[in-house]
Amino acid sequence: GQQLNQSPQSMFIQEGEDVSMNCTSSSIFNTWLWYKQEPGEGPVLLIALYKAGELTSNGRLTAQFGITRKDSFLNISASIPSDVGIYFCAGQGGTSYGKLTFGQGTILTVHP
Amino acid sequence: GAVVSQHPSRVICKSGTSVKIECRSLDFQATTMFWYRQFPKKSLMLMATSNEGSKATYEQGVEKDKFLINHASLTLSTLTVTSAHPEDSSFYICSARGKGGEKLFFGSGTQLSVL
């Protein structure tokens, strides 16, 4: 089946630093999504990418859909303490909309 | 925006009992709902896809007789963990999408602890 490799697994950074994480896949996805999850909560959508090469921003977050359709990255600029959480990439392939394959997650810790 | 309500948020039960988790779409009709399972600090693993009015489609390795899914209406899907055992303890999350909609919304999850 499809697999997503997300890295890094965890990051410990100082407030104000920029963050970058990425996902790669062994197969092509039609849509890439980035979610943030906080303890005891469901994932919350941050950015959705629908076209290869697409670069999309949401405030301090920027994500890109790789040209090969097998990878995506998420950047967070000028991190703040409330950015703490687990970030997941998710890919959707084929015609079954909503059936997502998730990456392993990146645990982000921001020190004030 | 659209909201998906999941209930209960936390449940503790004895081994051998059955537990029902509800997932409701509050302001849209969810033609398809998805059920995920998540272990601490791990990824979400899709368990099954639930379409209104039809049988759920289970992912490989997921026991359909263990995890009963019912999607009886366009706003409600339920997951019943039957004869729960400690190894069933996990965080269960639903998601829902509307007909023709491109957006997918997640519930807030249910933490199941089986003693």
JSON list of C-alpha atoms in Angstrom, two decimals:
[
{"chain": "A", "resi": 1, "resn": "GLY", "atom": "CA", "xyz": [0.00, 0.00, 0.00]},
{"chain": "A", "resi": 2, "resn": "GLN", "atom": "CA", "xyz": [0.91, 3.65, -0.10]},
{"chain": "A", "resi": 3, "resn": "GLN", "atom": "CA", "xyz": [3.35, 4.89, 2.50]},
{"chain": "A", "resi": 4, "resn": "LEU", "atom": "CA", "xyz": [4.41, 8.34, 3.55]},
{"chain": "A", "resi": 5, "resn": "ASN", "atom": "CA", "xyz": [7.76, 9.06, 5.14]},
{"chain": "A", "resi": 6, "resn": "GLN", "atom": "CA", "xyz": [7.69, 12.20, 7.22]},
{"chain": "A", "resi": 7, "resn": "SER", "atom": "CA", "xyz": [10.76, 13.84, 8.71]},
{"chain": "A", "resi": 8, "resn": "PRO", "atom": "CA", "xyz": [12.00, 14.87, 11.09]},
{"chain": "A", "resi": 9, "resn": "GLN", "atom": "CA", "xyz": [10.23, 12.83, 13.75]},
{"chain": "A", "resi": 10, "resn": "SER", "atom": "CA", "xyz": [10.70, 15.60, 16.30]},
{"chain": "A", "resi": 11, "resn": "MET", "atom": "CA", "xyz": [12.10, 19.09, 16.56]},
{"chain": "A", "resi": 12, "resn": "PHE", "atom": "CA", "xyz": [13.13, 21.20, 19.54]},
{"chain": "A", "resi": 13, "resn": "ILE", "atom": "CA", "xyz": [13.54, 24.84, 18.61]},
{"chain": "A", "resi": 14, "resn": "GLN", "atom": "CA", "xyz": [13.71, 28.29, 20.12]},
{"chain": "A", "resi": 15, "resn": "GLU", "atom": "CA", "xyz": [10.90, 30.76, 19.73]},
{"chain": "A", "resi": 16, "resn": "GLY", "atom": "CA", "xyz": [11.44, 32.85, 16.62]},
{"chain": "A", "resi": 17, "resn": "GLU", "atom": "CA", "xyz": [13.22, 30.16, 14.63]},
{"chain": "A", "resi": 18, "resn": "ASP", "atom": "CA", "xyz": [11.94, 28.84, 11.33]},
{"chain": "A", "resi": 19, "resn": "VAL", "atom": "CA", "xyz": [10.84, 25.23, 10.98]},
{"chain": "A", "resi": 20, "resn": "SER", "atom": "CA", "xyz": [10.82, 22.92, 8.00]},
{"chain": "A", "resi": 21, "resn": "MET", "atom": "CA", "xyz": [9.42, 19.43, 7.68]},
{"chain": "A", "resi": 22, "resn": "ASN", "atom": "CA", "xyz": [8.73, 17.24, 4.69]},
{"chain": "A", "resi": 23, "resn": "CYS", "atom": "CA", "xyz": [7.04, 14.14, 3.43]},
{"chain": "A", "resi": 24, "resn": "THR", "atom": "CA", "xyz": [7.96, 11.77, 0.66]},
{"chain": "A", "resi": 25, "resn": "SER", "atom": "CA", "xyz": [5.98, 9.00, -0.89]},
{"chain": "A", "resi": 26, "resn": "SER", "atom": "CA", "xyz": [6.71, 5.93, -2.93]},
{"chain": "A", "resi": 27, "resn": "SER", "atom": "CA", "xyz": [3.66, 6.66, -5.05]},
{"chain": "A", "resi": 28, "resn": "ILE", "atom": "CA", "xyz": [1.85, 9.64, -6.53]},
{"chain": "A", "resi": 29, "resn": "PHE", "atom": "CA", "xyz": [-0.81, 11.58, -4.67]},
{"chain": "A", "resi": 30, "resn": "ASN", "atom": "CA", "xyz": [-3.41, 13.89, -6.15]},
{"chain": "A", "resi": 31, "resn": "THR", "atom": "CA", "xyz": [-3.72, 15.99, -3.02]},
{"chain": "A", "resi": 32, "resn": "TRP", "atom": "CA", "xyz": [-1.39, 16.81, -0.17]},
{"chain": "A", "resi": 33, "resn": "LEU", "atom": "CA", "xyz": [-2.70, 18.04, 3.14]},
{"chain": "A", "resi": 34, "resn": "TRP", "atom": "CA", "xyz": [-0.96, 19.30, 6.26]},
{"chain": "A", "resi": 35, "resn": "TYR", "atom": "CA", "xyz": [-2.61, 18.96, 9.66]},
{"chain": "A", "resi": 36, "resn": "LYS", "atom": "CA", "xyz": [-1.79, 19.98, 13.21]},
{"chain": "A", "resi": 37, "resn": "GLN", "atom": "CA", "xyz": [-2.92, 17.89, 16.14]},
{"chain": "A", "resi": 38, "resn": "GLU", "atom": "CA", "xyz": [-2.88, 18.87, 19.79]},
{"chain": "A", "resi": 39, "resn": "PRO", "atom": "CA", "xyz": [-3.14, 16.38, 22.67]},
{"chain": "A", "resi": 40, "resn": "GLY", "atom": "CA", "xyz": [-6.57, 14.77, 22.96]},
{"chain": "A", "resi": 41, "resn": "GLU", "atom": "CA", "xyz": [-7.90, 16.47, 19.85]},
{"chain": "A", "resi": 42, "resn": "GLY", "atom": "CA", "xyz": [-8.52, 15.55, 16.26]},
{"chain": "A", "resi": 43, "resn": "PRO", "atom": "CA", "xyz": [-6.33, 16.90, 13.44]},
{"chain": "A", "resi": 44, "resn": "VAL", "atom": "CA", "xyz": [-6.98, 20.42, 12.22]},
{"chain": "A", "resi": 45, "resn": "LEU", "atom": "CA", "xyz": [-6.32, 21.25, 8.59]},
{"chain": "A", "resi": 46, "resn": "LEU", "atom": "CA", "xyz": [-3.59, 23.82, 8.02]},
{"chain": "A", "resi": 47, "resn": "ILE", "atom": "CA", "xyz": [-3.01, 23.80, 4.27]},
{"chain": "A", "resi": 48, "resn": "ALA", "atom": "CA", "xyz": [-4.39, 21.84, 1.33]},
{"chain": "A", "resi": 49, "resn": "LEU", "atom": "CA", "xyz": [-2.49, 21.45, -1.94]},
{"chain": "A", "resi": 50, "resn": "TYR", "atom": "CA", "xyz": [-4.20, 20.28, -5.11]},
{"chain": "A", "resi": 51, "resn": "LYS", "atom": "CA", "xyz": [-1.74, 20.83, -7.97]},
{"chain": "A", "resi": 52, "resn": "ALA", "atom": "CA", "xyz": [1.81, 19.70, -8.56]},
{"chain": "A", "resi": 53, "resn": "GLY", "atom": "CA", "xyz": [4.16, 22.62, -7.98]},
{"chain": "A", "resi": 54, "resn": "GLU", "atom": "CA", "xyz": [1.57, 24.55, -6.00]},
{"chain": "A", "resi": 55, "resn": "LEU", "atom": "CA", "xyz": [2.94, 26.79, -3.28]},
{"chain": "A", "resi": 56, "resn": "THR", "atom": "CA", "xyz": [0.41, 27.94, -0.70]},
{"chain": "A", "resi": 57, "resn": "SER", "atom": "CA", "xyz": [0.67, 30.09, 2.40]},
{"chain": "A", "resi": 58, "resn": "ASN", "atom": "CA", "xyz": [-1.50, 30.39, 5.47]},
{"chain": "A", "resi": 59, "resn": "GLY", "atom": "CA", "xyz": [-0.11, 33.12, 7.72]},
{"chain": "A", "resi": 60, "resn": "ARG", "atom": "CA", "xyz": [3.32, 32.01, 8.87]},
{"chain": "A", "resi": 61, "resn": "LEU", "atom": "CA", "xyz": [2.88, 28.61, 7.24]},
{"chain": "A", "resi": 62, "resn": "THR", "atom": "CA", "xyz": [3.94, 27.78, 3.71]},
{"chain": "A", "resi": 63, "resn": "ALA", "atom": "CA", "xyz": [3.58, 24.44, 1.99]},
{"chain": "A", "resi": 64, "resn": "GLN", "atom": "CA", "xyz": [4.42, 23.13, -1.44]},
{"chain": "A", "resi": 65, "resn": "PHE", "atom": "CA", "xyz": [3.19, 20.24, -3.53]},
{"chain": "A", "resi": 66, "resn": "GLY", "atom": "CA", "xyz": [6.23, 18.67, -5.17]},
{"chain": "A", "resi": 67, "resn": "ILE", "atom": "CA", "xyz": [6.43, 18.61, -8.95]},
{"chain": "A", "resi": 68, "resn": "THR", "atom": "CA", "xyz": [6.82, 14.84, -8.97]},
{"chain": "A", "resi": 69, "resn": "ARG", "atom": "CA", "xyz": [3.62, 14.59, -6.85]},
{"chain": "A", "resi": 70, "resn": "LYS", "atom": "CA", "xyz": [5.55, 12.35, -4.49]},
{"chain": "A", "resi": 71, "resn": "ASP", "atom": "CA", "xyz": [6.60, 14.90, -1.93]},
{"chain": "A", "resi": 72, "resn": "SER", "atom": "CA", "xyz": [5.59, 17.99, -0.01]},
{"chain": "A", "resi": 73, "resn": "PHE", "atom": "CA", "xyz": [7.10, 20.29, 2.56]},
{"chain": "A", "resi": 74, "resn": "LEU", "atom": "CA", "xyz": [5.76, 22.57, 5.26]},
{"chain": "A", "resi": 75, "resn": "ASN", "atom": "CA", "xyz": [7.61, 25.61, 6.57]},
{"chain": "A", "resi": 76, "resn": "ILE", "atom": "CA", "xyz": [6.72, 27.59, 9.67]},
{"chain": "A", "resi": 77, "resn": "SER", "atom": "CA", "xyz": [8.37, 30.97, 9.99]},
{"chain": "A", "resi": 78, "resn": "ALA", "atom": "CA", "xyz": [9.11, 32.83, 13.21]},
{"chain": "A", "resi": 79, "resn": "SER", "atom": "CA", "xyz": [7.78, 30.07, 15.46]},
{"chain": "A", "resi": 80, "resn": "ILE", "atom": "CA", "xyz": [5.85, 30.90, 18.61]},
{"chain": "A", "resi": 81, "resn": "PRO", "atom": "CA", "xyz": [5.04, 28.74, 21.66]},
{"chain": "A", "resi": 82, "resn": "SER", "atom": "CA", "xyz": [1.51, 27.98, 20.45]},
{"chain": "A", "resi": 83, "resn": "ASP", "atom": "CA", "xyz": [2.97, 26.24, 17.39]},
{"chain": "A", "resi": 84, "resn": "VAL", "atom": "CA", "xyz": [3.68, 23.29, 19.67]},
{"chain": "A", "resi": 85, "resn": "GLY", "atom": "CA", "xyz": [1.94, 20.13, 18.55]},
{"chain": "A", "resi": 86, "resn": "ILE", "atom": "CA", "xyz": [2.20, 17.21, 16.18]},
{"chain": "A", "resi": 87, "resn": "TYR", "atom": "CA", "xyz": [2.19, 18.03, 12.48]},
{"chain": "A", "resi": 88, "resn": "PHE", "atom": "CA", "xyz": [1.04, 15.43, 10.00]},
{"chain": "A", "resi": 89, "resn": "CYS", "atom": "CA", "xyz": [1.22, 15.33, 6.27]},
{"chain": "A", "resi": 90, "resn": "ALA", "atom": "CA", "xyz": [-1.48, 13.37, 4.49]},
{"chain": "A", "resi": 91, "resn": "GLY", "atom": "CA", "xyz": [-1.85, 12.30, 0.93]},
{"chain": "A", "resi": 92, "resn": "GLN", "atom": "CA", "xyz": [-4.89, 11.43, -1.07]},
{"chain": "A", "resi": 93, "resn": "GLY", "atom": "CA", "xyz": [-4.66, 9.41, -4.23]},
{"chain": "A", "resi": 94, "resn": "GLY", "atom": "CA", "xyz": [-7.04, 7.88, -6.69]},
{"chain": "A", "resi": 95, "resn": "THR", "atom": "CA", "xyz": [-10.74, 8.68, -6.70]},
{"chain": "A", "resi": 96, "resn": "SER", "atom": "CA", "xyz": [-11.66, 7.90, -3.11]},
{"chain": "A", "resi": 97, "resn": "TYR", "atom": "CA", "xyz": [-11.84, 11.44, -1.84]},
{"chain": "A", "resi": 98, "resn": "GLY", "atom": "CA", "xyz": [-11.22, 11.73, 1.85]},
{"chain": "A", "resi": 99, "resn": "LYS", "atom": "CA", "xyz": [-9.37, 8.43, 2.20]},
{"chain": "A", "resi": 100, "resn": "LEU", "atom": "CA", "xyz": [-6.08, 9.72, 3.51]},
{"chain": "A", "resi": 101, "resn": "THR", "atom": "CA", "xyz": [-2.70, 8.19, 4.11]},
{"chain": "A", "resi": 102, "resn": "PHE", "atom": "CA", "xyz": [-0.93, 9.94, 6.98]},
{"chain": "A", "resi": 103, "resn": "GLY", "atom": "CA", "xyz": [2.75, 10.46, 7.60]},
{"chain": "A", "resi": 104, "resn": "GLN", "atom": "CA", "xyz": [4.26, 9.46, 10.91]},
{"chain": "A", "resi": 105, "resn": "GLY", "atom": "CA", "xyz": [4.08, 12.98, 12.27]},
{"chain": "A", "resi": 106, "resn": "THR", "atom": "CA", "xyz": [6.58, 15.60, 13.44]},
{"chain": "A", "resi": 107, "resn": "ILE", "atom": "CA", "xyz": [6.48, 16.52, 17.11]},
{"chain": "A", "resi": 108, "resn": "LEU", "atom": "CA", "xyz": [7.32, 20.20, 17.44]},
{"chain": "A", "resi": 109, "resn": "THR", "atom": "CA", "xyz": [8.47, 21.71, 20.71]},
{"chain": "A", "resi": 110, "resn": "VAL", "atom": "CA", "xyz": [9.08, 25.46, 20.91]},
{"chain": "A", "resi": 111, "resn": "HIS", "atom": "CA", "xyz": [11.03, 26.87, 23.82]},
{"chain": "A", "resi": 112, "resn": "PRO", "atom": "CA", "xyz": [10.17, 30.44, 24.81]},
{"chain": "B", "resi": 1, "resn": "GLY", "atom": "CA", "xyz": [-17.17, 26.24, 9.08]},
{"chain": "B", "resi": 2, "resn": "ALA", "atom": "CA", "xyz": [-18.51, 22.74, 9.14]},
{"chain": "B", "resi": 3, "resn": "VAL", "atom": "CA", "xyz": [-18.29, 20.87, 12.40]},
{"chain": "B", "resi": 4, "resn": "VAL", "atom": "CA", "xyz": [-18.02, 17.20, 13.14]},
{"chain": "B", "resi": 5, "resn": "SER", "atom": "CA", "xyz": [-18.98, 16.18, 16.63]},
{"chain": "B", "resi": 6, "resn": "GLN", "atom": "CA", "xyz": [-17.61, 12.99, 18.16]},
{"chain": "B", "resi": 7, "resn": "HIS", "atom": "CA", "xyz": [-18.95, 11.53, 21.37]},
{"chain": "B", "resi": 8, "resn": "PRO", "atom": "CA", "xyz": [-17.89, 10.48, 23.93]},
{"chain": "B", "resi": 9, "resn": "SER", "atom": "CA", "xyz": [-14.53, 12.21, 24.17]},
{"chain": "B", "resi": 10, "resn": "ARG", "atom": "CA", "xyz": [-13.31, 9.70, 26.70]},
{"chain": "B", "resi": 11, "resn": "VAL", "atom": "CA", "xyz": [-14.57, 6.31, 27.84]},
{"chain": "B", "resi": 12, "resn": "ILE", "atom": "CA", "xyz": [-13.28, 3.77, 30.31]},
{"chain": "B", "resi": 13, "resn": "CYS", "atom": "CA", "xyz": [-14.77, 0.30, 30.26]},
{"chain": "B", "resi": 14, "resn": "LYS", "atom": "CA", "xyz": [-14.22, -3.17, 31.58]},
{"chain": "B", "resi": 15, "resn": "SER", "atom": "CA", "xyz": [-12.78, -5.89, 29.41]},
{"chain": "B", "resi": 16, "resn": "GLY", "atom": "CA", "xyz": [-15.50, -7.80, 27.57]},
{"chain": "B", "resi": 17, "resn": "THR", "atom": "CA", "xyz": [-17.95, -4.94, 27.29]},
{"chain": "B", "resi": 18, "resn": "SER", "atom": "CA", "xyz": [-18.93, -3.14, 24.09]},
{"chain": "B", "resi": 19, "resn": "VAL", "atom": "CA", "xyz": [-18.46, 0.55, 23.49]},
{"chain": "B", "resi": 20, "resn": "LYS", "atom": "CA", "xyz": [-20.24, 2.74, 20.95]},
{"chain": "B", "resi": 21, "resn": "ILE", "atom": "CA", "xyz": [-18.68, 5.91, 19.55]},
{"chain": "B", "resi": 22, "resn": "GLU", "atom": "CA", "xyz": [-20.78, 8.40, 17.62]},
{"chain": "B", "resi": 23, "resn": "CYS", "atom": "CA", "xyz": [-19.69, 10.75, 14.88]},
{"chain": "B", "resi": 24, "resn": "ARG", "atom": "CA", "xyz": [-22.12, 13.45, 13.76]},
{"chain": "B", "resi": 25, "resn": "SER", "atom": "CA", "xyz": [-21.89, 16.06, 11.06]},
{"chain": "B", "resi": 26, "resn": "LEU", "atom": "CA", "xyz": [-23.62, 19.11, 12.50]},
{"chain": "B", "resi": 27, "resn": "ASP", "atom": "CA", "xyz": [-24.20, 21.39, 9.55]},
{"chain": "B", "resi": 28, "resn": "PHE", "atom": "CA", "xyz": [-23.75, 19.29, 6.44]},
{"chain": "B", "resi": 29, "resn": "GLN", "atom": "CA", "xyz": [-24.77, 15.92, 5.11]},
{"chain": "B", "resi": 30, "resn": "ALA", "atom": "CA", "xyz": [-21.88, 13.50, 5.29]},
{"chain": "B", "resi": 31, "resn": "THR", "atom": "CA", "xyz": [-22.15, 10.95, 2.53]},
{"chain": "B", "resi": 32, "resn": "THR", "atom": "CA", "xyz": [-18.89, 9.38, 3.59]},
{"chain": "B", "resi": 33, "resn": "MET", "atom": "CA", "xyz": [-17.28, 9.04, 6.99]},
{"chain": "B", "resi": 34, "resn": "PHE", "atom": "CA", "xyz": [-13.92, 7.58, 7.86]},
{"chain": "B", "resi": 35, "resn": "TRP", "atom": "CA", "xyz": [-12.76, 5.96, 11.07]},
{"chain": "B", "resi": 36, "resn": "TYR", "atom": "CA", "xyz": [-9.14, 6.14, 12.20]},
{"chain": "B", "resi": 37, "resn": "ARG", "atom": "CA", "xyz": [-7.22, 4.68, 15.09]},
{"chain": "B", "resi": 38, "resn": "GLN", "atom": "CA", "xyz": [-4.23, 6.38, 16.66]},
{"chain": "B", "resi": 39, "resn": "PHE", "atom": "CA", "xyz": [-1.74, 5.17, 19.26]},
{"chain": "B", "resi": 40, "resn": "PRO", "atom": "CA", "xyz": [0.14, 7.70, 21.43]},
{"chain": "B", "resi": 41, "resn": "LYS", "atom": "CA", "xyz": [2.47, 9.88, 19.39]},
{"chain": "B", "resi": 42, "resn": "LYS", "atom": "CA", "xyz": [1.81, 7.75, 16.34]},
{"chain": "B", "resi": 43, "resn": "SER", "atom": "CA", "xyz": [0.13, 8.32, 13.03]},
{"chain": "B", "resi": 44, "resn": "LEU", "atom": "CA", "xyz": [-3.54, 7.92, 12.22]},
{"chain": "B", "resi": 45, "resn": "MET", "atom": "CA", "xyz": [-4.34, 4.58, 10.68]},
{"chain": "B", "resi": 46, "resn": "LEU", "atom": "CA", "xyz": [-7.46, 4.28, 8.58]},
{"chain": "B", "resi": 47, "resn": "MET", "atom": "CA", "xyz": [-9.72, 1.51, 9.84]},
{"chain": "B", "resi": 48, "resn": "ALA", "atom": "CA", "xyz": [-12.73, 1.76, 7.57]},
{"chain": "B", "resi": 49, "resn": "THR", "atom": "CA", "xyz": [-14.73, 3.87, 5.16]},
{"chain": "B", "resi": 50, "resn": "SER", "atom": "CA", "xyz": [-18.41, 4.28, 5.88]},
{"chain": "B", "resi": 51, "resn": "ASN", "atom": "CA", "xyz": [-20.91, 5.24, 3.21]},
{"chain": "B", "resi": 52, "resn": "GLU", "atom": "CA", "xyz": [-24.47, 6.17, 4.11]},
{"chain": "B", "resi": 53, "resn": "GLY", "atom": "CA", "xyz": [-26.85, 3.32, 3.55]},
{"chain": "B", "resi": 54, "resn": "SER", "atom": "CA", "xyz": [-24.27, 0.73, 2.63]},
{"chain": "B", "resi": 55, "resn": "LYS", "atom": "CA", "xyz": [-21.83, -1.57, 4.34]},
{"chain": "B", "resi": 56, "resn": "ALA", "atom": "CA", "xyz": [-18.55, -0.16, 5.50]},
{"chain": "B", "resi": 57, "resn": "THR", "atom": "CA", "xyz": [-15.34, -0.99, 3.70]},
{"chain": "B", "resi": 58, "resn": "TYR", "atom": "CA", "xyz": [-12.63, -2.14, 6.09]},
{"chain": "B", "resi": 59, "resn": "GLU", "atom": "CA", "xyz": [-8.91, -1.79, 5.62]},
{"chain": "B", "resi": 60, "resn": "GLN", "atom": "CA", "xyz": [-6.75, -4.87, 5.55]},
{"chain": "B", "resi": 61, "resn": "GLY", "atom": "CA", "xyz": [-6.17, -6.29, 9.00]},
{"chain": "B", "resi": 62, "resn": "VAL", "atom": "CA", "xyz": [-9.18, -4.62, 10.63]},
{"chain": "B", "resi": 63, "resn": "GLU", "atom": "CA", "xyz": [-11.72, -7.09, 12.01]},
{"chain": "B", "resi": 64, "resn": "LYS", "atom": "CA", "xyz": [-15.18, -6.09, 10.82]},
{"chain": "B", "resi": 65, "resn": "ASP", "atom": "CA", "xyz": [-16.87, -8.21, 13.49]},
{"chain": "B", "resi": 66, "resn": "LYS", "atom": "CA", "xyz": [-14.79, -6.52, 16.14]},
{"chain": "B", "resi": 67, "resn": "PHE", "atom": "CA", "xyz": [-15.32, -2.97, 14.95]},
{"chain": "B", "resi": 68, "resn": "LEU", "atom": "CA", "xyz": [-18.93, -2.60, 13.85]},
{"chain": "B", "resi": 69, "resn": "ILE", "atom": "CA", "xyz": [-19.70, 0.47, 11.79]},
{"chain": "B", "resi": 70, "resn": "ASN", "atom": "CA", "xyz": [-23.16, 1.78, 11.07]},
{"chain": "B", "resi": 71, "resn": "HIS", "atom": "CA", "xyz": [-23.89, 4.79, 8.87]},
{"chain": "B", "resi": 72, "resn": "ALA", "atom": "CA", "xyz": [-27.65, 4.87, 9.07]},
{"chain": "B", "resi": 73, "resn": "SER", "atom": "CA", "xyz": [-28.18, 8.52, 8.21]},
{"chain": "B", "resi": 74, "resn": "LEU", "atom": "CA", "xyz": [-26.43, 11.34, 6.41]},
{"chain": "B", "resi": 75, "resn": "THR", "atom": "CA", "xyz": [-25.41, 12.92, 9.67]},
{"chain": "B", "resi": 76, "resn": "LEU", "atom": "CA", "xyz": [-24.46, 10.00, 11.88]},
{"chain": "B", "resi": 77, "resn": "SER", "atom": "CA", "xyz": [-21.99, 7.16, 11.81]},
{"chain": "B", "resi": 78, "resn": "THR", "atom": "CA", "xyz": [-21.25, 4.91, 14.77]},
{"chain": "B", "resi": 79, "resn": "LEU", "atom": "CA", "xyz": [-18.30, 2.69, 15.60]},
{"chain": "B", "resi": 80, "resn": "THR", "atom": "CA", "xyz": [-18.95, -0.08, 18.12]},
{"chain": "B", "resi": 81, "resn": "VAL", "atom": "CA", "xyz": [-15.96, -1.83, 19.63]},
{"chain": "B", "resi": 82, "resn": "THR", "atom": "CA", "xyz": [-17.37, -5.24, 20.59]},
{"chain": "B", "resi": 83, "resn": "SER", "atom": "CA", "xyz": [-16.07, -7.30, 23.49]},
{"chain": "B", "resi": 84, "resn": "ALA", "atom": "CA", "xyz": [-13.36, -4.77, 24.12]},
{"chain": "B", "resi": 85, "resn": "HIS", "atom": "CA", "xyz": [-9.97, -5.87, 25.41]},
{"chain": "B", "resi": 86, "resn": "PRO", "atom": "CA", "xyz": [-7.04, -3.84, 26.77]},
{"chain": "B", "resi": 87, "resn": "GLU", "atom": "CA", "xyz": [-5.30, -3.98, 23.39]},
{"chain": "B", "resi": 88, "resn": "ASP", "atom": "CA", "xyz": [-8.25, -2.08, 21.92]},
{"chain": "B", "resi": 89, "resn": "SER", "atom": "CA", "xyz": [-7.34, 0.90, 24.07]},
{"chain": "B", "resi": 90, "resn": "SER", "atom": "CA", "xyz": [-6.56, 3.71, 21.67]},
{"chain": "B", "resi": 91, "resn": "PHE", "atom": "CA", "xyz": [-7.61, 7.10, 20.35]},
{"chain": "B", "resi": 92, "resn": "TYR", "atom": "CA", "xyz": [-10.35, 6.75, 17.75]},
{"chain": "B", "resi": 93, "resn": "ILE", "atom": "CA", "xyz": [-11.03, 9.60, 15.33]},
{"chain": "B", "resi": 94, "resn": "CYS", "atom": "CA", "xyz": [-13.73, 10.03, 12.71]},
{"chain": "B", "resi": 95, "resn": "SER", "atom": "CA", "xyz": [-13.78, 12.31, 9.70]},
{"chain": "B", "resi": 96, "resn": "ALA", "atom": "CA", "xyz": [-16.58, 13.27, 7.36]},
{"chain": "B", "resi": 97, "resn": "ARG", "atom": "CA", "xyz": [-17.01, 14.72, 3.92]},
{"chain": "B", "resi": 98, "resn": "GLY", "atom": "CA", "xyz": [-20.11, 16.00, 2.21]},
{"chain": "B", "resi": 99, "resn": "LYS", "atom": "CA", "xyz": [-21.46, 15.10, -1.18]},
{"chain": "B", "resi": 100, "resn": "GLY", "atom": "CA", "xyz": [-19.35, 16.73, -3.84]},
{"chain": "B", "resi": 101, "resn": "GLY", "atom": "CA", "xyz": [-17.41, 18.60, -1.21]},
{"chain": "B", "resi": 102, "resn": "GLU", "atom": "CA", "xyz": [-13.69, 18.89, -1.37]},
{"chain": "B", "resi": 103, "resn": "LYS", "atom": "CA", "xyz": [-13.27, 19.49, 2.32]},
{"chain": "B", "resi": 104, "resn": "LEU", "atom": "CA", "xyz": [-12.84, 16.88, 4.95]},
{"chain": "B", "resi": 105, "resn": "PHE", "atom": "CA", "xyz": [-13.53, 17.54, 8.63]},
{"chain": "B", "resi": 106, "resn": "PHE", "atom": "CA", "xyz": [-12.30, 15.61, 11.63]},
{"chain": "B", "resi": 107, "resn": "GLY", "atom": "CA", "xyz": [-14.00, 14.92, 14.92]},
{"chain": "B", "resi": 108, "resn": "SER", "atom": "CA", "xyz": [-12.21, 15.66, 18.18]},
{"chain": "B", "resi": 109, "resn": "GLY", "atom": "CA", "xyz": [-11.54, 12.00, 18.88]},
{"chain": "B", "resi": 110, "resn": "THR", "atom": "CA", "xyz": [-12.47, 9.44, 21.54]},
{"chain": "B", "resi": 111, "resn": "GLN", "atom": "CA", "xyz": [-9.94, 8.07, 23.99]},
{"chain": "B", "resi": 112, "resn": "LEU", "atom": "CA", "xyz": [-10.90, 4.50, 24.82]},
{"chain": "B", "resi": 113, "resn": "SER", "atom": "CA", "xyz": [-9.34, 2.83, 27.82]},
{"chain": "B", "resi": 114, "resn": "VAL", "atom": "CA", "xyz": [-10.18, -0.83, 28.45]},
{"chain": "B", "resi": 115, "resn": "LEU", "atom": "CA", "xyz": [-9.35, -2.12, 31.90]}
]
